[in-house]
Amino acid sequence: MNKSLSFSAYIFIGLMLFALFFGAGNLIFPAHLGQLAGTNVWIAITGFLLTGAGLPLLGVLAIGISGSNDLQSLASRVHPIYGVVFAVVLYLTIGPFFALPRTGTVSFEIGVAPFLGEGSHALALFIFTVIFFGVSMWLSLSPSKIVDRVGKFLTPALLIFIFILIIASLVKPLGEQTAPKGEYIAAPFATGFIDGYNTMDALASLVFGIIVINAIKSYGAKSKRDIAAACLKTGLIAVGFLAIIYIFVAYIGSMSVNRLGLFDNGGPILSGAAFVLFWLLG
């Protein structure tokens, strides 16, 4: 029997999808963009949003409309061999080759490294990584419970902390925007456009779309039309939150140079901003 999803179901699945998208790159790239773009931050973040939020939405929609059960079956429409190769390369890219190492190290740099003394952090990083990915594995072992564990609990907590930082940065700005630097001087939109793609959410959306479809089906939706419509609604919720956070994290970065200095990545920018605004509570 086909059932329509409730409003709360759309919210929970949308928040789950947001949490799946929201990884290390979603914090470090807009913060670093803000520092480098300076007074050109709004032009740069517009390009960033097109690829960092727009393409992931299209990816989820593509999976929802296609009716495919997995990434390989979707890519196999080109050719069966292509389907296998594409799926393997994509999973390796958003997994052990790029996204996973970045997620672990950035989480460590933001949440743990500021509390450690000077010197090598190798052992601390190893311990943190084991715990971090152990918890991640536990959350992933039961796909049917992802909505409950992520969408109903972890994501709201994450959003609360992020929005507290955003509100504090608006009430008490870190400083003034500085002049743009590097490629953000002449081509802020194009540079932001490329940086948005570097979050790799456009690639991940083809995988996350399958998780979304399974979650939608678990709530009773069966027809292809209803599943596609639900993918659109939940996708809009997810990328809407992503866009809001991108804009304000870039704003924080653009105001931080004089107070914090210029960094090579966005991790120290956010941890530094949190420390300035909230001291040890940050």
PDB file of C-alpha atoms in Angstrom:
ATOM      1  CA  MET A   1       0.000   0.000   0.000  1.00  0.00           C
ATOM      2  CA  ASN A   2       1.346   3.420  -0.979  1.00  0.00           C
ATOM      3  CA  LYS A   3       1.395   6.008   1.815  1.00  0.00           C
ATOM      4  CA  SER A   4       2.130   9.721   1.766  1.00  0.00           C
ATOM      5  CA  LEU A   5       4.959  10.844   3.989  1.00  0.00           C
ATOM      6  CA  SER A   6       4.115  13.032   6.946  1.00  0.00           C
ATOM      7  CA  PHE A   7       5.661  16.453   7.423  1.00  0.00           C
ATOM      8  CA  SER A   8       7.833  15.122  10.247  1.00  0.00           C
ATOM      9  CA  ALA A   9       9.077  12.310   8.005  1.00  0.00           C
ATOM     10  CA  TYR A  10      10.220  14.831   5.404  1.00  0.00           C
ATOM     11  CA  ILE A  11      12.019  16.790   8.117  1.00  0.00           C
ATOM     12  CA  PHE A  12      13.749  13.752   9.621  1.00  0.00           C
ATOM     13  CA  ILE A  13      14.874  12.381   6.252  1.00  0.00           C
ATOM     14  CA  GLY A  14      15.975  15.841   5.124  1.00  0.00           C
ATOM     15  CA  LEU A  15      18.033  16.284   8.287  1.00  0.00           C
ATOM     16  CA  MET A  16      19.511  12.829   7.833  1.00  0.00           C
ATOM     17  CA  LEU A  17      20.540  13.740   4.286  1.00  0.00           C
ATOM     18  CA  PHE A  18      21.998  17.018   5.515  1.00  0.00           C
ATOM     19  CA  ALA A  19      24.085  15.138   8.087  1.00  0.00           C
ATOM     20  CA  LEU A  20      25.309  12.708   5.432  1.00  0.00           C
ATOM     21  CA  PHE A  21      26.394  15.602   3.234  1.00  0.00           C
ATOM     22  CA  PHE A  22      27.843  17.659   6.045  1.00  0.00           C
ATOM     23  CA  GLY A  23      31.426  16.539   6.379  1.00  0.00           C
ATOM     24  CA  ALA A  24      34.839  18.098   6.739  1.00  0.00           C
ATOM     25  CA  GLY A  25      34.857  19.920   3.424  1.00  0.00           C
ATOM     26  CA  ASN A  26      31.561  21.595   4.216  1.00  0.00           C
ATOM     27  CA  LEU A  27      33.247  23.486   7.037  1.00  0.00           C
ATOM     28  CA  ILE A  28      36.801  24.040   5.881  1.00  0.00           C
ATOM     29  CA  PHE A  29      36.136  25.155   2.311  1.00  0.00           C
ATOM     30  CA  PRO A  30      33.640  27.982   2.966  1.00  0.00           C
ATOM     31  CA  ALA A  31      35.675  29.242   5.940  1.00  0.00           C
ATOM     32  CA  HIS A  32      38.855  29.316   3.870  1.00  0.00           C
ATOM     33  CA  LEU A  33      36.938  30.823   0.966  1.00  0.00           C
ATOM     34  CA  GLY A  34      35.820  33.635   3.246  1.00  0.00           C
ATOM     35  CA  GLN A  35      39.364  34.429   4.341  1.00  0.00           C
ATOM     36  CA  LEU A  36      40.706  34.542   0.806  1.00  0.00           C
ATOM     37  CA  ALA A  37      37.701  36.208  -0.836  1.00  0.00           C
ATOM     38  CA  GLY A  38      37.432  38.989   1.742  1.00  0.00           C
ATOM     39  CA  THR A  39      35.262  41.756   0.346  1.00  0.00           C
ATOM     40  CA  ASN A  40      34.412  39.520  -2.638  1.00  0.00           C
ATOM     41  CA  VAL A  41      32.938  36.864  -0.356  1.00  0.00           C
ATOM     42  CA  TRP A  42      29.340  37.229  -1.572  1.00  0.00           C
ATOM     43  CA  ILE A  43      30.302  36.758  -5.219  1.00  0.00           C
ATOM     44  CA  ALA A  44      32.502  33.802  -4.333  1.00  0.00           C
ATOM     45  CA  ILE A  45      29.914  32.096  -2.146  1.00  0.00           C
ATOM     46  CA  THR A  46      27.339  32.370  -4.940  1.00  0.00           C
ATOM     47  CA  GLY A  47      29.542  30.220  -7.157  1.00  0.00           C
ATOM     48  CA  PHE A  48      30.211  27.908  -4.227  1.00  0.00           C
ATOM     49  CA  LEU A  49      26.490  27.364  -3.645  1.00  0.00           C
ATOM     50  CA  LEU A  50      25.867  26.314  -7.236  1.00  0.00           C
ATOM     51  CA  THR A  51      28.219  23.349  -6.983  1.00  0.00           C
ATOM     52  CA  GLY A  52      28.232  22.810  -3.213  1.00  0.00           C
ATOM     53  CA  ALA A  53      24.436  22.779  -2.837  1.00  0.00           C
ATOM     54  CA  GLY A  54      22.898  22.794  -6.320  1.00  0.00           C
ATOM     55  CA  LEU A  55      24.731  19.795  -7.766  1.00  0.00           C
ATOM     56  CA  PRO A  56      24.081  17.569  -4.721  1.00  0.00           C
ATOM     57  CA  LEU A  57      20.371  18.327  -5.034  1.00  0.00           C
ATOM     58  CA  LEU A  58      20.453  17.341  -8.702  1.00  0.00           C
ATOM     59  CA  GLY A  59      22.297  14.133  -7.816  1.00  0.00           C
ATOM     60  CA  VAL A  60      19.669  13.079  -5.292  1.00  0.00           C
ATOM     61  CA  LEU A  61      16.927  13.930  -7.779  1.00  0.00           C
ATOM     62  CA  ALA A  62      18.645  11.904 -10.494  1.00  0.00           C
ATOM     63  CA  ILE A  63      18.625   8.822  -8.282  1.00  0.00           C
ATOM     64  CA  GLY A  64      15.026   9.414  -7.216  1.00  0.00           C
ATOM     65  CA  ILE A  65      13.722   9.916 -10.746  1.00  0.00           C
ATOM     66  CA  SER A  66      15.739   7.052 -12.228  1.00  0.00           C
ATOM     67  CA  GLY A  67      14.184   4.451  -9.951  1.00  0.00           C
ATOM     68  CA  SER A  68      17.559   2.726  -9.652  1.00  0.00           C
ATOM     69  CA  ASN A  69      18.202   0.560  -6.621  1.00  0.00           C
ATOM     70  CA  ASP A  70      21.919   1.261  -6.480  1.00  0.00           C
ATOM     71  CA  LEU A  71      24.651   3.302  -8.111  1.00  0.00           C
ATOM     72  CA  GLN A  72      25.896   0.472 -10.295  1.00  0.00           C
ATOM     73  CA  SER A  73      22.499  -0.115 -11.893  1.00  0.00           C
ATOM     74  CA  LEU A  74      22.222   3.597 -12.665  1.00  0.00           C
ATOM     75  CA  ALA A  75      25.690   3.822 -14.228  1.00  0.00           C
ATOM     76  CA  SER A  76      25.160   0.535 -16.106  1.00  0.00           C
ATOM     77  CA  ARG A  77      22.728   2.332 -18.372  1.00  0.00           C
ATOM     78  CA  VAL A  78      25.840   3.599 -20.131  1.00  0.00           C
ATOM     79  CA  HIS A  79      27.451   0.141 -20.230  1.00  0.00           C
ATOM     80  CA  PRO A  80      27.650  -2.727 -17.702  1.00  0.00           C
ATOM     81  CA  ILE A  81      31.443  -2.485 -17.435  1.00  0.00           C
ATOM     82  CA  TYR A  82      31.213   1.276 -17.021  1.00  0.00           C
ATOM     83  CA  GLY A  83      28.691   0.744 -14.238  1.00  0.00           C
ATOM     84  CA  VAL A  84      31.095  -1.437 -12.251  1.00  0.00           C
ATOM     85  CA  VAL A  85      34.126   0.808 -12.805  1.00  0.00           C
ATOM     86  CA  PHE A  86      32.209   3.999 -12.029  1.00  0.00           C
ATOM     87  CA  ALA A  87      30.744   2.584  -8.824  1.00  0.00           C
ATOM     88  CA  VAL A  88      34.116   1.305  -7.582  1.00  0.00           C
ATOM     89  CA  VAL A  89      35.940   4.557  -8.354  1.00  0.00           C
ATOM     90  CA  LEU A  90      33.203   6.678  -6.790  1.00  0.00           C
ATOM     91  CA  TYR A  91      33.052   4.673  -3.572  1.00  0.00           C
ATOM     92  CA  LEU A  92      36.837   4.789  -3.254  1.00  0.00           C
ATOM     93  CA  THR A  93      36.824   8.551  -3.877  1.00  0.00           C
ATOM     94  CA  ILE A  94      34.204   9.427  -1.276  1.00  0.00           C
ATOM     95  CA  GLY A  95      35.603   6.758   1.031  1.00  0.00           C
ATOM     96  CA  PRO A  96      39.178   5.763   1.858  1.00  0.00           C
ATOM     97  CA  PHE A  97      41.009   7.759  -0.815  1.00  0.00           C
ATOM     98  CA  PHE A  98      39.796  11.288  -0.060  1.00  0.00           C
ATOM     99  CA  ALA A  99      36.705  11.984   2.033  1.00  0.00           C
ATOM    100  CA  LEU A 100      37.295   9.685   5.010  1.00  0.00           C
ATOM    101  CA  PRO A 101      40.848  10.842   5.803  1.00  0.00           C
ATOM    102  CA  ARG A 102      39.744  14.468   5.449  1.00  0.00           C
ATOM    103  CA  THR A 103      36.754  13.938   7.720  1.00  0.00           C
ATOM    104  CA  GLY A 104      38.824  12.391  10.484  1.00  0.00           C
ATOM    105  CA  THR A 105      41.692  14.876  10.391  1.00  0.00           C
ATOM    106  CA  VAL A 106      39.505  17.986  10.188  1.00  0.00           C
ATOM    107  CA  SER A 107      37.329  16.784  13.074  1.00  0.00           C
ATOM    108  CA  PHE A 108      40.502  16.275  15.083  1.00  0.00           C
ATOM    109  CA  GLU A 109      41.914  19.686  14.154  1.00  0.00           C
ATOM    110  CA  ILE A 110      38.717  21.479  15.151  1.00  0.00           C
ATOM    111  CA  GLY A 111      37.628  19.505  18.192  1.00  0.00           C
ATOM    112  CA  VAL A 112      40.776  18.105  19.807  1.00  0.00           C
ATOM    113  CA  ALA A 113      43.999  19.723  18.584  1.00  0.00           C
ATOM    114  CA  PRO A 114      43.293  23.169  20.144  1.00  0.00           C
ATOM    115  CA  PHE A 115      43.343  21.545  23.605  1.00  0.00           C
ATOM    116  CA  LEU A 116      46.648  19.757  23.093  1.00  0.00           C
ATOM    117  CA  GLY A 117      50.078  21.185  23.670  1.00  0.00           C
ATOM    118  CA  GLU A 118      52.693  21.867  21.058  1.00  0.00           C
ATOM    119  CA  GLY A 119      54.440  18.939  19.445  1.00  0.00           C
ATOM    120  CA  SER A 120      53.442  15.809  17.599  1.00  0.00           C
ATOM    121  CA  HIS A 121      49.759  14.935  17.651  1.00  0.00           C
ATOM    122  CA  ALA A 122      50.246  11.596  15.904  1.00  0.00           C
ATOM    123  CA  LEU A 123      49.217   9.383  18.837  1.00  0.00           C
ATOM    124  CA  ALA A 124      46.258  11.574  19.764  1.00  0.00           C
ATOM    125  CA  LEU A 125      45.119  11.618  16.138  1.00  0.00           C
ATOM    126  CA  PHE A 126      45.348   7.823  15.977  1.00  0.00           C
ATOM    127  CA  ILE A 127      43.267   7.354  19.143  1.00  0.00           C
ATOM    128  CA  PHE A 128      40.720   9.927  18.003  1.00  0.00           C
ATOM    129  CA  THR A 129      40.470   8.319  14.566  1.00  0.00           C
ATOM    130  CA  VAL A 130      39.798   4.869  16.018  1.00  0.00           C
ATOM    131  CA  ILE A 131      37.028   6.220  18.261  1.00  0.00           C
ATOM    132  CA  PHE A 132      35.588   8.527  15.594  1.00  0.00           C
ATOM    133  CA  PHE A 133      35.283   5.885  12.897  1.00  0.00           C
ATOM    134  CA  GLY A 134      34.200   3.268  15.417  1.00  0.00           C
ATOM    135  CA  VAL A 135      31.184   5.401  16.283  1.00  0.00           C
ATOM    136  CA  SER A 136      30.603   6.062  12.582  1.00  0.00           C
ATOM    137  CA  MET A 137      30.619   2.336  11.877  1.00  0.00           C
ATOM    138  CA  TRP A 138      28.127   1.718  14.683  1.00  0.00           C
ATOM    139  CA  LEU A 139      25.794   4.319  13.211  1.00  0.00           C
ATOM    140  CA  SER A 140      26.062   2.692   9.783  1.00  0.00           C
ATOM    141  CA  LEU A 141      25.610  -0.955  10.763  1.00  0.00           C
ATOM    142  CA  SER A 142      21.827  -0.631  10.879  1.00  0.00           C
ATOM    143  CA  PRO A 143      20.709   1.313   7.790  1.00  0.00           C
ATOM    144  CA  SER A 144      17.087   1.154   8.901  1.00  0.00           C
ATOM    145  CA  LYS A 145      17.979   3.133  12.032  1.00  0.00           C
ATOM    146  CA  ILE A 146      19.949   5.896  10.308  1.00  0.00           C
ATOM    147  CA  VAL A 147      16.969   8.248  10.241  1.00  0.00           C
ATOM    148  CA  ASP A 148      16.376   7.786  13.974  1.00  0.00           C
ATOM    149  CA  ARG A 149      20.020   8.005  15.004  1.00  0.00           C
ATOM    150  CA  VAL A 150      21.111  10.786  12.668  1.00  0.00           C
ATOM    151  CA  GLY A 151      18.035  12.690  11.551  1.00  0.00           C
ATOM    152  CA  LYS A 152      16.305  12.849  14.924  1.00  0.00           C
ATOM    153  CA  PHE A 153      19.207  13.280  17.332  1.00  0.00           C
ATOM    154  CA  LEU A 154      22.689  13.984  15.975  1.00  0.00           C
ATOM    155  CA  THR A 155      21.738  16.482  13.284  1.00  0.00           C
ATOM    156  CA  PRO A 156      19.586  18.749  15.488  1.00  0.00           C
ATOM    157  CA  ALA A 157      22.419  18.865  18.032  1.00  0.00           C
ATOM    158  CA  LEU A 158      24.927  19.691  15.289  1.00  0.00           C
ATOM    159  CA  LEU A 159      22.719  22.447  13.903  1.00  0.00           C
ATOM    160  CA  ILE A 160      22.189  23.979  17.334  1.00  0.00           C
ATOM    161  CA  PHE A 161      25.930  24.310  17.963  1.00  0.00           C
ATOM    162  CA  ILE A 162      26.603  25.678  14.483  1.00  0.00           C
ATOM    163  CA  PHE A 163      23.820  28.246  14.706  1.00  0.00           C
ATOM    164  CA  ILE A 164      25.026  29.352  18.148  1.00  0.00           C
ATOM    165  CA  LEU A 165      28.423  30.072  16.577  1.00  0.00           C
ATOM    166  CA  ILE A 166      26.778  31.890  13.664  1.00  0.00           C
ATOM    167  CA  ILE A 167      24.581  34.056  15.892  1.00  0.00           C
ATOM    168  CA  ALA A 168      27.510  34.906  18.148  1.00  0.00           C
ATOM    169  CA  SER A 169      29.601  35.936  15.135  1.00  0.00           C
ATOM    170  CA  LEU A 170      26.805  38.247  13.979  1.00  0.00           C
ATOM    171  CA  VAL A 171      26.318  39.811  17.402  1.00  0.00           C
ATOM    172  CA  LYS A 172      30.044  40.145  18.018  1.00  0.00           C
ATOM    173  CA  PRO A 173      31.889  40.250  14.662  1.00  0.00           C
ATOM    174  CA  LEU A 174      35.479  39.096  14.672  1.00  0.00           C
ATOM    175  CA  GLY A 175      36.652  42.099  12.673  1.00  0.00           C
ATOM    176  CA  GLU A 176      36.428  43.695   9.251  1.00  0.00           C
ATOM    177  CA  GLN A 177      36.564  42.116   5.824  1.00  0.00           C
ATOM    178  CA  THR A 178      39.941  42.408   4.156  1.00  0.00           C
ATOM    179  CA  ALA A 179      40.961  42.724   0.516  1.00  0.00           C
ATOM    180  CA  PRO A 180      40.579  39.580  -1.615  1.00  0.00           C
ATOM    181  CA  LYS A 181      43.622  37.427  -2.205  1.00  0.00           C
ATOM    182  CA  GLY A 182      44.897  35.147  -4.937  1.00  0.00           C
ATOM    183  CA  GLU A 183      42.422  34.008  -7.552  1.00  0.00           C
ATOM    184  CA  TYR A 184      39.571  35.613  -5.626  1.00  0.00           C
ATOM    185  CA  ILE A 185      40.771  39.009  -6.810  1.00  0.00           C
ATOM    186  CA  ALA A 186      39.998  38.551 -10.503  1.00  0.00           C
ATOM    187  CA  ALA A 187      37.704  35.505 -10.558  1.00  0.00           C
ATOM    188  CA  PRO A 188      35.830  35.136  -7.254  1.00  0.00           C
ATOM    189  CA  PHE A 189      32.768  33.468  -8.783  1.00  0.00           C
ATOM    190  CA  ALA A 190      34.702  30.868 -10.785  1.00  0.00           C
ATOM    191  CA  THR A 191      37.032  30.103  -7.873  1.00  0.00           C
ATOM    192  CA  GLY A 192      34.092  29.669  -5.515  1.00  0.00           C
ATOM    193  CA  PHE A 193      32.405  27.468  -8.116  1.00  0.00           C
ATOM    194  CA  ILE A 194      35.410  25.117  -8.146  1.00  0.00           C
ATOM    195  CA  ASP A 195      35.721  25.124  -4.353  1.00  0.00           C
ATOM    196  CA  GLY A 196      32.082  24.083  -4.019  1.00  0.00           C
ATOM    197  CA  TYR A 197      32.727  21.049  -6.188  1.00  0.00           C
ATOM    198  CA  ASN A 198      35.719  20.157  -4.014  1.00  0.00           C
ATOM    199  CA  THR A 199      33.366  19.331  -1.138  1.00  0.00           C
ATOM    200  CA  MET A 200      32.646  16.157  -3.182  1.00  0.00           C
ATOM    201  CA  ASP A 201      28.965  16.279  -2.241  1.00  0.00           C
ATOM    202  CA  ALA A 202      28.027  16.215  -5.926  1.00  0.00           C
ATOM    203  CA  LEU A 203      29.652  12.778  -6.136  1.00  0.00           C
ATOM    204  CA  ALA A 204      28.362  11.622  -2.770  1.00  0.00           C
ATOM    205  CA  SER A 205      24.787  12.564  -3.689  1.00  0.00           C
ATOM    206  CA  LEU A 206      24.619   9.608  -6.068  1.00  0.00           C
ATOM    207  CA  VAL A 207      25.304   7.299  -3.129  1.00  0.00           C
ATOM    208  CA  PHE A 208      23.280   9.163  -0.522  1.00  0.00           C
ATOM    209  CA  GLY A 209      20.317   9.218  -2.880  1.00  0.00           C
ATOM    210  CA  ILE A 210      20.009   5.447  -2.459  1.00  0.00           C
ATOM    211  CA  ILE A 211      19.917   5.838   1.335  1.00  0.00           C
ATOM    212  CA  VAL A 212      17.240   8.513   0.998  1.00  0.00           C
ATOM    213  CA  ILE A 213      15.121   6.305  -1.254  1.00  0.00           C
ATOM    214  CA  ASN A 214      15.333   3.419   1.219  1.00  0.00           C
ATOM    215  CA  ALA A 215      14.323   5.753   4.041  1.00  0.00           C
ATOM    216  CA  ILE A 216      11.408   7.092   1.999  1.00  0.00           C
ATOM    217  CA  LYS A 217      10.249   3.558   1.219  1.00  0.00           C
ATOM    218  CA  SER A 218      10.428   2.656   4.907  1.00  0.00           C
ATOM    219  CA  TYR A 219       7.813   5.345   5.538  1.00  0.00           C
ATOM    220  CA  GLY A 220       5.441   3.717   3.061  1.00  0.00           C
ATOM    221  CA  ALA A 221       6.041   5.485  -0.265  1.00  0.00           C
ATOM    222  CA  LYS A 222       6.076   2.979  -3.115  1.00  0.00           C
ATOM    223  CA  SER A 223       5.293   4.611  -6.449  1.00  0.00           C
ATOM    224  CA  LYS A 224       8.092   6.064  -8.550  1.00  0.00           C
ATOM    225  CA  ARG A 225       6.343   9.433  -8.660  1.00  0.00           C
ATOM    226  CA  ASP A 226       5.938   9.677  -4.884  1.00  0.00           C
ATOM    227  CA  ILE A 227       9.542   8.631  -4.301  1.00  0.00           C
ATOM    228  CA  ALA A 228      10.834  11.238  -6.748  1.00  0.00           C
ATOM    229  CA  ALA A 229       8.673  13.944  -5.154  1.00  0.00           C
ATOM    230  CA  ALA A 230       9.879  12.971  -1.687  1.00  0.00           C
ATOM    231  CA  CYS A 231      13.497  13.084  -2.895  1.00  0.00           C
ATOM    232  CA  LEU A 232      12.926  16.638  -4.094  1.00  0.00           C
ATOM    233  CA  LYS A 233      11.375  17.789  -0.817  1.00  0.00           C
ATOM    234  CA  THR A 234      13.923  16.134   1.445  1.00  0.00           C
ATOM    235  CA  GLY A 235      16.740  17.261  -0.845  1.00  0.00           C
ATOM    236  CA  LEU A 236      15.578  20.867  -0.622  1.00  0.00           C
ATOM    237  CA  ILE A 237      15.576  20.642   3.174  1.00  0.00           C
ATOM    238  CA  ALA A 238      19.114  19.255   3.210  1.00  0.00           C
ATOM    239  CA  VAL A 239      20.665  21.688   0.737  1.00  0.00           C
ATOM    240  CA  GLY A 240      18.751  24.564   2.307  1.00  0.00           C
ATOM    241  CA  PHE A 241      20.540  23.994   5.596  1.00  0.00           C
ATOM    242  CA  LEU A 242      23.810  23.482   3.740  1.00  0.00           C
ATOM    243  CA  ALA A 243      23.403  26.790   1.912  1.00  0.00           C
ATOM    244  CA  ILE A 244      22.643  28.716   5.105  1.00  0.00           C
ATOM    245  CA  ILE A 245      25.688  27.289   6.845  1.00  0.00           C
ATOM    246  CA  TYR A 246      27.935  27.868   3.831  1.00  0.00           C
ATOM    247  CA  ILE A 247      26.941  31.528   3.663  1.00  0.00           C
ATOM    248  CA  PHE A 248      27.529  32.272   7.318  1.00  0.00           C
ATOM    249  CA  VAL A 249      30.684  30.175   7.687  1.00  0.00           C
ATOM    250  CA  ALA A 250      32.119  32.061   4.707  1.00  0.00           C
ATOM    251  CA  TYR A 251      31.074  35.290   6.411  1.00  0.00           C
ATOM    252  CA  ILE A 252      32.895  34.247   9.596  1.00  0.00           C
ATOM    253  CA  GLY A 253      35.990  33.480   7.547  1.00  0.00           C
ATOM    254  CA  SER A 254      35.855  36.820   5.748  1.00  0.00           C
ATOM    255  CA  MET A 255      35.814  38.701   9.064  1.00  0.00           C
ATOM    256  CA  SER A 256      38.529  36.652  10.761  1.00  0.00           C
ATOM    257  CA  VAL A 257      41.811  37.561   9.075  1.00  0.00           C
ATOM    258  CA  ASN A 258      42.800  40.543  11.213  1.00  0.00           C
ATOM    259  CA  ARG A 259      41.842  38.759  14.433  1.00  0.00           C
ATOM    260  CA  LEU A 260      43.080  35.229  13.768  1.00  0.00           C
ATOM    261  CA  GLY A 261      45.541  35.551  10.908  1.00  0.00           C
ATOM    262  CA  LEU A 262      45.541  33.868   7.512  1.00  0.00           C
ATOM    263  CA  PHE A 263      45.432  30.055   7.489  1.00  0.00           C
ATOM    264  CA  ASP A 264      46.054  27.381   4.876  1.00  0.00           C
ATOM    265  CA  ASN A 265      42.737  25.646   5.598  1.00  0.00           C
ATOM    266  CA  GLY A 266      39.444  26.341   7.306  1.00  0.00           C
ATOM    267  CA  GLY A 267      39.830  24.116  10.368  1.00  0.00           C
ATOM    268  CA  PRO A 268      41.841  26.540  12.534  1.00  0.00           C
ATOM    269  CA  ILE A 269      39.567  29.390  11.426  1.00  0.00           C
ATOM    270  CA  LEU A 270      36.464  27.855  12.980  1.00  0.00           C
ATOM    271  CA  SER A 271      38.192  26.581  16.104  1.00  0.00           C
ATOM    272  CA  GLY A 272      39.834  29.983  16.514  1.00  0.00           C
ATOM    273  CA  ALA A 273      36.535  31.806  16.030  1.00  0.00           C
ATOM    274  CA  ALA A 274      34.832  29.545  18.574  1.00  0.00           C
ATOM    275  CA  PHE A 275      37.630  30.163  21.076  1.00  0.00           C
ATOM    276  CA  VAL A 276      37.474  33.943  20.609  1.00  0.00           C
ATOM    277  CA  LEU A 277      33.693  34.033  20.967  1.00  0.00           C
ATOM    278  CA  PHE A 278      33.230  31.439  23.730  1.00  0.00           C
ATOM    279  CA  TRP A 279      36.726  30.882  25.136  1.00  0.00           C
ATOM    280  CA  LEU A 280      37.076  27.306  26.471  1.00  0.00           C
ATOM    281  CA  LEU A 281      33.397  26.543  25.866  1.00  0.00           C
ATOM    282  CA  GLY A 282      34.060  27.030  22.144  1.00  0.00           C
TER     283      GLY A 282
END
